Each structure stands twice: as structure tokens, then as C-alpha cells.
Coordinates of C-alpha atoms in Angstrom, one line a residue:
Chain A
M294 CA 8.6 7.9 -22.7
T295 CA 5.4 9.1 -20.3
K296 CA 3.0 8.2 -23.2
L297 CA 4.5 4.8 -23.1
A298 CA 4.7 4.6 -19.5
S299 CA 0.5 5.4 -19.4
T300 CA -0.1 1.9 -21.3
S301 CA 2.4 0.1 -18.9
P302 CA 1.1 -3.6 -18.0
R303 CA 0.1 -2.3 -14.6
R304 CA -2.7 -0.3 -15.6
G305 CA -4.4 -2.6 -18.1
P306 CA -2.5 -6.1 -17.5
K307 CA -4.4 -8.4 -19.1
P308 CA -3.9 -7.2 -23.0
N309 CA -0.4 -6.0 -21.9
L310 CA 0.8 -9.5 -20.8
H311 CA -0.8 -11.2 -23.5
T312 CA 1.3 -8.9 -25.4
R313 CA 4.3 -9.7 -23.7
D314 CA 3.7 -13.5 -24.0
N315 CA 3.2 -13.4 -27.6
L316 CA 6.7 -11.3 -27.8
M317 CA 8.5 -13.9 -25.5
L318 CA 7.2 -16.9 -27.7
A319 CA 8.5 -15.0 -31.4
G320 CA 11.5 -13.6 -29.9
L321 CA 12.1 -17.3 -28.8
R322 CA 11.3 -19.0 -31.5
M323 CA 13.1 -16.3 -33.9
F324 CA 16.5 -16.2 -31.9
H325 CA 16.4 -20.0 -31.8
T326 CA 15.8 -20.5 -35.8
T327 CA 17.4 -17.4 -37.1
G328 CA 20.1 -16.4 -34.5
Y329 CA 20.1 -13.1 -32.0
T330 CA 21.9 -10.5 -33.9
A331 CA 19.9 -11.4 -37.4
T332 CA 16.5 -11.2 -35.3
G333 CA 15.6 -7.4 -35.2
I334 CA 13.2 -6.2 -32.8
K335 CA 10.7 -5.0 -35.7
D336 CA 10.8 -8.5 -37.1
I337 CA 9.7 -9.7 -33.7
V338 CA 7.0 -7.3 -33.5
N339 CA 5.6 -8.0 -36.6
A340 CA 6.0 -11.9 -36.1
A341 CA 3.9 -11.4 -32.7
D342 CA 1.5 -9.1 -34.5
V343 CA 1.6 -6.9 -31.6
P344 CA 1.6 -2.9 -31.9
K345 CA 5.0 -1.4 -33.2
G346 CA 5.7 0.7 -29.9
S347 CA 4.7 -2.0 -27.6
F348 CA 7.9 -3.7 -27.2
Y349 CA 9.4 -0.6 -25.0
N350 CA 6.3 -1.1 -22.8
H351 CA 7.8 -4.4 -22.0
F352 CA 11.5 -4.4 -22.2
E353 CA 14.1 -1.9 -21.9
S354 CA 16.4 -3.0 -24.5
K355 CA 17.0 -5.8 -27.1
E356 CA 19.6 -7.0 -24.5
V357 CA 17.0 -7.2 -21.7
F358 CA 14.7 -8.8 -23.7
G359 CA 17.4 -11.6 -24.8
K360 CA 18.1 -12.4 -21.4
E361 CA 14.3 -12.9 -20.5
V362 CA 14.2 -15.2 -23.5
V363 CA 17.0 -17.2 -22.3
D364 CA 15.6 -17.4 -19.0
F365 CA 11.9 -18.6 -20.2
Y366 CA 13.9 -21.0 -22.6
F367 CA 15.6 -22.5 -20.1
S368 CA 12.8 -22.5 -17.2
N369 CA 10.5 -24.3 -19.6
A370 CA 13.1 -26.9 -20.3
L371 CA 13.3 -27.3 -16.9
P372 CA 10.3 -29.8 -15.8
D373 CA 11.5 -32.0 -18.3
I374 CA 14.8 -32.4 -17.4
K375 CA 13.4 -33.1 -14.0
N376 CA 11.0 -35.6 -14.9
I377 CA 13.3 -37.8 -16.5
L378 CA 16.6 -37.2 -14.4
E379 CA 14.9 -37.3 -10.9
A380 CA 12.8 -40.1 -11.8
K381 CA 14.4 -41.8 -8.5
E382 CA 12.3 -45.2 -9.4
S383 CA 14.9 -46.0 -12.4
N384 CA 18.5 -46.5 -12.4
P385 CA 20.6 -43.2 -12.4
I386 CA 22.5 -44.2 -15.5
D387 CA 19.1 -45.4 -17.3
R388 CA 18.1 -41.9 -16.3
L389 CA 21.0 -40.1 -18.0
R390 CA 20.5 -42.1 -20.8
N391 CA 16.7 -41.5 -21.2
Y392 CA 17.4 -37.9 -20.8
F393 CA 20.1 -37.5 -23.5
E394 CA 18.1 -40.0 -25.9
S395 CA 15.0 -38.0 -25.4
R396 CA 16.8 -34.6 -26.5
M397 CA 18.2 -36.6 -29.4
D398 CA 14.3 -36.8 -30.6
C399 CA 14.1 -33.3 -30.5
V400 CA 17.1 -32.4 -32.7
R401 CA 16.2 -35.2 -35.1
E402 CA 12.9 -33.7 -35.5
N403 CA 14.3 -30.5 -36.4
G404 CA 16.6 -32.1 -38.8
Y405 CA 19.9 -31.4 -36.6
S406 CA 19.2 -27.4 -37.0
R407 CA 18.5 -24.8 -34.1
G408 CA 20.3 -26.9 -31.4
C409 CA 20.4 -25.6 -28.1
L410 CA 19.5 -21.6 -27.3
M411 CA 21.8 -21.5 -24.3
G412 CA 24.8 -23.0 -26.4
N413 CA 23.7 -20.4 -29.3
F414 CA 23.9 -17.6 -27.1
S415 CA 27.4 -18.8 -25.6
L416 CA 29.0 -18.4 -28.8
E417 CA 26.9 -15.6 -30.5
V418 CA 26.2 -13.4 -27.8
A419 CA 28.3 -14.0 -24.4
D420 CA 30.9 -12.1 -25.5
H421 CA 29.3 -9.2 -25.9
S422 CA 26.7 -9.1 -23.2
E423 CA 27.5 -9.6 -19.6
L424 CA 23.9 -9.7 -18.7
I425 CA 22.8 -12.2 -21.0
R426 CA 26.4 -14.4 -20.3
E427 CA 25.6 -14.3 -16.6
S428 CA 22.2 -15.9 -17.0
I429 CA 23.6 -18.5 -19.5
A430 CA 25.9 -19.3 -16.9
E431 CA 23.5 -19.5 -14.0
H432 CA 21.5 -21.8 -16.2
F433 CA 24.3 -24.2 -16.9
Q434 CA 25.2 -24.4 -13.3
T435 CA 21.4 -25.7 -12.6
W436 CA 21.3 -28.0 -15.2
K437 CA 24.5 -29.5 -14.3
S438 CA 23.4 -29.9 -10.6
L439 CA 20.8 -32.3 -12.2
I440 CA 22.9 -34.4 -14.0
E441 CA 25.7 -34.5 -11.0
S442 CA 22.8 -35.8 -8.7
C443 CA 22.3 -38.5 -11.1
I444 CA 26.0 -39.2 -11.3
S445 CA 26.5 -39.3 -7.8
D446 CA 23.5 -41.5 -7.1
A447 CA 25.2 -43.9 -9.8
K448 CA 28.3 -44.2 -7.9
A449 CA 26.6 -44.6 -4.4
K450 CA 25.3 -47.8 -5.9
G451 CA 28.5 -48.7 -7.1
H452 CA 27.6 -48.2 -10.8
I453 CA 30.3 -46.0 -11.3
K454 CA 33.7 -47.1 -10.5
N455 CA 36.3 -44.4 -11.9
Q456 CA 38.0 -41.6 -9.5
I457 CA 36.6 -38.8 -11.1
E458 CA 34.4 -36.6 -8.8
S459 CA 30.8 -36.3 -9.6
P460 CA 30.9 -32.4 -10.2
Q461 CA 33.7 -32.7 -12.5
L462 CA 31.8 -36.1 -14.7
A463 CA 28.7 -33.8 -14.9
E464 CA 30.4 -30.8 -16.2
F465 CA 32.1 -32.8 -18.9
I466 CA 28.9 -34.5 -20.0
L467 CA 27.2 -31.3 -20.4
N468 CA 29.6 -29.6 -22.2
S469 CA 30.4 -32.7 -24.3
W470 CA 26.5 -33.0 -24.9
E471 CA 26.8 -29.1 -26.3
G472 CA 29.9 -30.1 -28.3
A473 CA 27.9 -33.2 -29.8
L474 CA 25.0 -30.7 -31.0
L475 CA 27.5 -28.0 -32.5
R476 CA 28.8 -30.8 -34.7
M477 CA 25.5 -32.1 -35.5
R478 CA 24.8 -28.7 -36.8
A479 CA 27.6 -28.6 -39.3
D480 CA 27.4 -32.2 -40.1
K481 CA 23.5 -32.7 -40.2
N482 CA 23.7 -36.1 -39.1
E483 CA 23.4 -37.8 -36.0
K484 CA 27.0 -39.5 -35.9
P485 CA 28.1 -36.9 -33.1
F486 CA 25.1 -38.1 -31.1
D487 CA 26.0 -42.0 -31.2
D488 CA 30.0 -41.3 -30.7
F489 CA 29.0 -39.3 -27.7
M490 CA 26.4 -41.9 -26.4
N491 CA 29.2 -44.7 -26.8
V492 CA 32.1 -42.9 -24.8
I493 CA 30.0 -41.3 -22.4
F494 CA 28.0 -44.5 -21.4
N495 CA 30.9 -47.1 -21.8
L496 CA 34.0 -45.1 -20.9
V497 CA 33.1 -41.9 -18.9
L498 CA 30.1 -43.4 -16.7
A499 CA 32.1 -46.9 -16.1
Chain B
M259 CA 29.6 -4.3 -63.5
T260 CA 31.4 -3.7 -66.9
K261 CA 33.7 -1.0 -65.1
L262 CA 34.6 -3.1 -62.0
A263 CA 35.3 -5.6 -64.4
S264 CA 37.9 -3.6 -66.2
T265 CA 39.8 -3.7 -62.5
S266 CA 39.6 -7.4 -62.1
P267 CA 42.6 -9.0 -60.7
R268 CA 43.5 -10.6 -63.9
R269 CA 44.5 -7.3 -65.7
G270 CA 46.4 -5.7 -62.6
P271 CA 47.2 -8.5 -60.1
K272 CA 49.2 -6.8 -57.8
P273 CA 47.4 -4.2 -55.9
N274 CA 44.2 -6.4 -56.4
L275 CA 45.7 -9.4 -54.9
H276 CA 46.5 -6.8 -52.1
T277 CA 43.1 -6.0 -51.7
R278 CA 41.8 -9.3 -51.6
D279 CA 44.3 -10.4 -48.6
N280 CA 43.1 -7.1 -46.6
L281 CA 39.6 -8.1 -47.2
M282 CA 40.3 -11.8 -45.9
L283 CA 42.4 -10.4 -42.9
A284 CA 39.7 -7.8 -42.2
G285 CA 36.9 -10.3 -42.5
L286 CA 38.6 -12.8 -40.5
R287 CA 39.1 -10.9 -37.5
M288 CA 35.5 -9.0 -37.6
F289 CA 33.8 -12.5 -38.1
H290 CA 35.7 -13.9 -35.3
T291 CA 35.2 -11.2 -32.9
T292 CA 31.9 -9.8 -33.7
G293 CA 30.2 -12.7 -35.6
Y294 CA 28.9 -13.1 -39.2
T295 CA 25.8 -11.8 -39.2
A296 CA 26.7 -8.6 -37.0
T297 CA 29.8 -7.7 -39.5
G298 CA 28.7 -6.2 -42.5
I299 CA 30.5 -6.0 -45.9
K300 CA 30.5 -2.4 -45.3
D301 CA 32.6 -3.0 -42.3
I302 CA 34.9 -5.6 -44.0
V303 CA 35.6 -2.6 -46.7
N304 CA 36.3 0.3 -44.1
A305 CA 38.5 -2.1 -41.7
A306 CA 40.4 -3.3 -45.0
D307 CA 40.8 0.6 -45.8
V308 CA 40.0 -0.6 -49.3
P309 CA 37.8 1.2 -52.3
K310 CA 34.0 0.5 -51.5
G311 CA 33.2 -1.1 -54.5
S312 CA 36.0 -3.6 -54.6
F313 CA 34.5 -6.2 -52.5
Y314 CA 32.4 -7.5 -55.3
N315 CA 35.5 -7.6 -57.7
H316 CA 37.0 -10.4 -55.6
F317 CA 33.7 -12.1 -54.1
E318 CA 30.3 -13.0 -55.4
S319 CA 28.5 -12.4 -52.4
K320 CA 29.0 -12.2 -48.2
E321 CA 28.2 -16.1 -48.5
V322 CA 30.9 -17.1 -50.8
F323 CA 33.5 -14.7 -48.8
G324 CA 32.7 -16.5 -45.2
K325 CA 33.3 -19.6 -47.0
E326 CA 36.6 -18.1 -48.2
V327 CA 37.2 -16.8 -44.8
V328 CA 36.5 -20.2 -43.3
D329 CA 38.9 -22.0 -45.6
F330 CA 41.4 -19.3 -44.9
Y331 CA 41.1 -19.8 -41.1
F332 CA 41.6 -23.4 -41.3
S333 CA 44.5 -23.6 -43.9
N334 CA 46.2 -21.0 -41.6
A335 CA 45.6 -23.3 -38.5
L336 CA 46.8 -26.5 -40.5
P337 CA 50.6 -26.0 -39.9
D338 CA 50.3 -25.7 -36.6
I339 CA 47.8 -28.4 -35.9
K340 CA 50.2 -30.9 -37.9
N341 CA 53.5 -29.8 -36.3
I342 CA 52.3 -31.0 -32.8
L343 CA 50.1 -33.9 -33.7
E344 CA 53.0 -35.3 -36.3
A345 CA 55.7 -34.9 -34.2
K346 CA 56.5 -38.5 -34.3
E347 CA 59.5 -38.5 -32.0
S348 CA 56.9 -38.1 -29.3
N349 CA 54.3 -40.4 -27.4
P350 CA 51.4 -39.7 -29.3
I351 CA 49.4 -39.0 -26.3
D352 CA 51.8 -36.5 -25.0
R353 CA 51.2 -34.9 -28.5
L354 CA 47.5 -34.5 -28.0
R355 CA 48.0 -33.0 -24.6
N356 CA 50.2 -31.1 -26.0
Y357 CA 48.2 -29.5 -28.8
F358 CA 45.1 -29.3 -26.7
E359 CA 47.3 -27.1 -24.1
S360 CA 49.0 -24.7 -26.9
R361 CA 45.2 -24.4 -27.9
M362 CA 44.2 -23.4 -24.4
D363 CA 47.3 -21.1 -24.2
C364 CA 45.3 -19.0 -27.4
V365 CA 42.2 -19.3 -25.7
R366 CA 43.6 -17.3 -22.4
E367 CA 45.4 -14.9 -23.9
N368 CA 41.7 -14.1 -25.6
G369 CA 40.0 -13.7 -22.2
Y370 CA 38.3 -17.0 -22.8
S371 CA 36.4 -14.8 -26.0
R372 CA 36.3 -15.7 -29.6
G373 CA 36.5 -19.4 -29.5
C374 CA 36.8 -21.4 -32.5
L375 CA 35.8 -19.7 -36.0
M376 CA 34.6 -23.4 -37.4
G377 CA 32.4 -23.9 -34.3
N378 CA 30.8 -20.3 -34.3
F379 CA 30.1 -20.6 -38.0
S380 CA 28.4 -24.1 -37.2
L381 CA 26.0 -22.8 -34.7
E382 CA 25.3 -18.9 -36.4
V383 CA 25.7 -19.9 -39.9
A384 CA 25.5 -23.8 -41.1
D385 CA 21.6 -23.9 -40.6
H386 CA 21.1 -20.8 -43.4
S387 CA 24.3 -21.5 -45.8
E388 CA 24.6 -24.9 -47.4
L389 CA 28.1 -23.6 -48.9
I390 CA 29.6 -22.6 -45.6
R391 CA 28.2 -25.8 -43.8
E392 CA 29.7 -28.2 -46.2
S393 CA 33.0 -26.6 -46.0
I394 CA 33.1 -26.4 -42.4
A395 CA 32.1 -30.5 -42.5
E396 CA 35.2 -30.6 -44.4
H397 CA 37.7 -29.0 -42.3
F398 CA 36.2 -30.7 -39.3
Q399 CA 37.0 -34.2 -40.9
T400 CA 40.7 -33.2 -41.7
W401 CA 40.9 -32.1 -38.2
K402 CA 39.5 -35.2 -36.8
S403 CA 41.8 -37.5 -39.1
L404 CA 44.7 -35.9 -37.5
I405 CA 43.6 -36.9 -34.0
E406 CA 42.4 -39.8 -35.1
S407 CA 46.2 -40.9 -36.5
C408 CA 47.6 -40.0 -32.7
I409 CA 45.2 -42.5 -31.3
S410 CA 45.5 -45.2 -33.6
D411 CA 49.2 -44.7 -32.9
A412 CA 48.6 -44.9 -29.2
K413 CA 46.5 -48.0 -29.6
A414 CA 48.9 -49.5 -31.7
K415 CA 51.6 -49.0 -28.7
G416 CA 49.7 -50.2 -26.2
H417 CA 48.9 -47.2 -24.4
I418 CA 45.1 -46.8 -25.0
K419 CA 43.0 -50.3 -23.7
N420 CA 39.7 -49.3 -24.6
Q421 CA 37.7 -51.4 -27.3
I422 CA 36.4 -48.3 -29.0
E423 CA 37.8 -47.6 -32.3
S424 CA 40.1 -44.7 -32.6
P425 CA 37.8 -42.9 -35.2
Q426 CA 35.0 -42.6 -32.8
L427 CA 37.3 -41.6 -30.1
A428 CA 38.7 -39.0 -32.3
E429 CA 35.4 -37.3 -33.0
F430 CA 34.2 -37.7 -29.7
I431 CA 37.3 -35.7 -28.3
L432 CA 37.0 -33.5 -31.3
N433 CA 33.6 -32.5 -30.4
S434 CA 33.9 -32.3 -26.6
W435 CA 37.2 -30.1 -27.3
E436 CA 34.1 -27.8 -29.4
G437 CA 32.0 -27.9 -26.4
A438 CA 34.7 -26.9 -23.7
L439 CA 35.3 -23.8 -25.9
L440 CA 31.9 -23.1 -25.8
R441 CA 31.2 -23.5 -22.1
M442 CA 34.6 -21.2 -21.6
R443 CA 32.5 -18.6 -23.6
A444 CA 29.7 -18.7 -21.1
D445 CA 31.8 -19.0 -18.0
K446 CA 34.7 -17.1 -19.0
N447 CA 37.0 -19.4 -16.7
E448 CA 39.0 -22.7 -17.8
K449 CA 37.1 -25.1 -15.8
P450 CA 36.0 -26.8 -18.8
F451 CA 39.3 -27.0 -20.0
D452 CA 40.3 -28.7 -16.5
D453 CA 37.4 -31.1 -17.1
F454 CA 38.0 -31.8 -20.4
M455 CA 41.6 -32.6 -19.8
N456 CA 41.0 -34.8 -16.8
V457 CA 38.4 -37.0 -18.2
I458 CA 40.0 -37.2 -21.9
F459 CA 43.4 -38.0 -20.4
N460 CA 42.2 -40.1 -17.5
L461 CA 39.3 -42.1 -18.5
V462 CA 38.8 -41.8 -22.6
L463 CA 42.1 -42.4 -23.6
A464 CA 43.0 -45.3 -21.4

């Protein structure tokens, strides 16, 4: 421990921060394609091409690393989500439609594989790590708020006439999106997306 | 191999079938609570309390075993699904409501953990095993058909007025249900279920 501490990022920040970034990028890629349990620390260290002992210089445990990777994943996604959903010059319903269509471009590119890391961790890790679960729950909340703003905007403009409140509609849409992603992983086609778009934009946001 | 073959179920069916059942039950329990990757064959053999070598007498590989466990899971669930959804004496919308409420009783009992094994395998295993993926996709199809029958029935009775076809509505509802289960795993409360019931029964099946 003492020996490891002497190479901590505070004493030689540049190379160590680089190592940390490489670990995060490798971890994100591997957790997303292979899964949390199937990816060992040794695999991550090898993929990041960093010295074997360096992992514990930066992260206390695989669990802490997993939480940091989920945070990193969501903070990377956030600018794109905001860019589309907060584009106030467009009609709020169009913003929502654009957002899901842009996500679908990604899903299609990945051959209906990988899905959403937060969804994956919800099923694979959340029952077993309170630390990671709390982090995912918080990010879902932030994501939902951005969808909710569009819906409130559309309600204020009279584009949505139903009586269900914006927060409930936003939660429902977010969860249904995760469900559509899940089903695309099983079926390997985009029918779940077509059904999602059809029902959400013709019945739920009407 | 020869030695193992001499104890194959064909030569002494009773004890070996019992072993097979124990392996399936232990596998189902462990895959459902711990996950596919996190559960090793050794863990299953230990939990089933059967001789170490017996696994490969019954199953060619962990993958084949995983497929059999998913099939076993769905065939076990099917009578309950049919019992509720095919109870023709009740209103078809009520049948659907009863069905999701009965599933929710289970989810609540399990503390919003474990979820649906088919959903879990869709995210954890489907990208990596075509054998298991195809099996899940087929079961989703059967499940969806049972939901679709209720919806067609409700449409024929004039209880659903919207123009979206029954198969699309059924697919959407099934996928949204999986999404609600996923979010309950992350949030550990039943708000996703409340939102699901609210939107599905007030907007989608209207």
C-alpha cells in the first residue's frame, strides 16, 4: 500500500492521469460490450495497456471503478442529450422525436447490441452494489428531467392534451425506451423501436 | 468420457433425471439471483448437491444449459400467464390489468430485485449466445401473442378505440413492461409500475 501510494497521481499527475483515463476508456468499452461480471480487472489493465499494479493506484475496488465508469458514460452522453432536447428553437415534440431517432442511429450502427450501459448495469449489477445502483438511479433522474422539460413545454403549447402529468409521462417514456432497447437486444431488429415511436408519438404524447 | 457415458440417463433414468432436475432448479435460482456470468458450473453443481462430474452427463455446455434453463423458466411461467390472460369470462382489459398486478406481487415480494430472467438474459447473454438469444426471442413472441389476444378481444368489443393494430400494441406493452421492471431494479421502488399502469390503461389501451 505504501509503495503504491508513493506513485499516486498527486506526486506525478501527468502520466498517472493518462493511466486513469486509459483505464476508464478500456473499462467503459469492455463493460459495455462484454458486461460487468465478465470483465476482470486484469482484462481492463491489459486492454488499457498500463502497468498491472496501476489499477489500485486509481481505484479502491472494481465496484468503485464501475461506479466511476457509469458516471463517465452518463456525463459523456449528457451534452448530446441536452443539445437535442434543449434546442428551444424547435417544437418540443420534434425535439423528443429527434432525440430517440439519434439514439437509434447508434443502436443500428452497433447491430442492436450493447444497449444502454445504465440499463445493462440496472439488470446485472444494481441488485449487488448499492454504490452503483444509487449512481444509476441519479442519472436516470437527470435524464428523465430533460425529457420532462420537453413534455411540459409541449403541454404549455397545447400540443399534448391528455391529463397525465409531465413527470409521469417522462418516466414512462424513459422506461419504455429502455424496454425497447432490451427487446432489440433479444430480437436483433428494430421493430421494437418502430412500435415505441408509433405508440409514444401517436398515443402517449397526444 | 466413456466412464461418464456409462452412467447416462438412458441406462439408469431415475437417479439421473433427479440429478438433471436438481441442476435445472439450482441453475434457475442462481442465474436469476446472481446472473449468468457470475454463476459457474461448479456453483451450480454444489448448489444442486450432485456429483461434480454429473453436469456434462446432462448438458453439453454452460450455454446449452443456459438455454434449457430459460426454456424451463418460461414453460413454468406459461400456465399462470394463460390462466389470467385467457380467462374469457372476464373483460379483456381487466385480464391484462390482473396479469400485470399479479406479476407485480412477485416483484414486490422479491424487493424489486431479480426481475425477469428473459429480460436479464437479453441484456447479459443475447449478444454473446445465438442459441440463448433465439430461445428468448421465441418466448417473447409466445408471450406477446397472449397479450395480443386480449387486445384483439378488447378491440372487437369496442373497449379500445385507437387505430394502432393489436400486434403493435402488444409488443409495445410487453417491451414497456420489461422497461418498468428494469427501472424498478435501479430505483428499488414501484413508481415505474404505477407509471406503467397509469399510461398503459389510460392512454395506450383507450
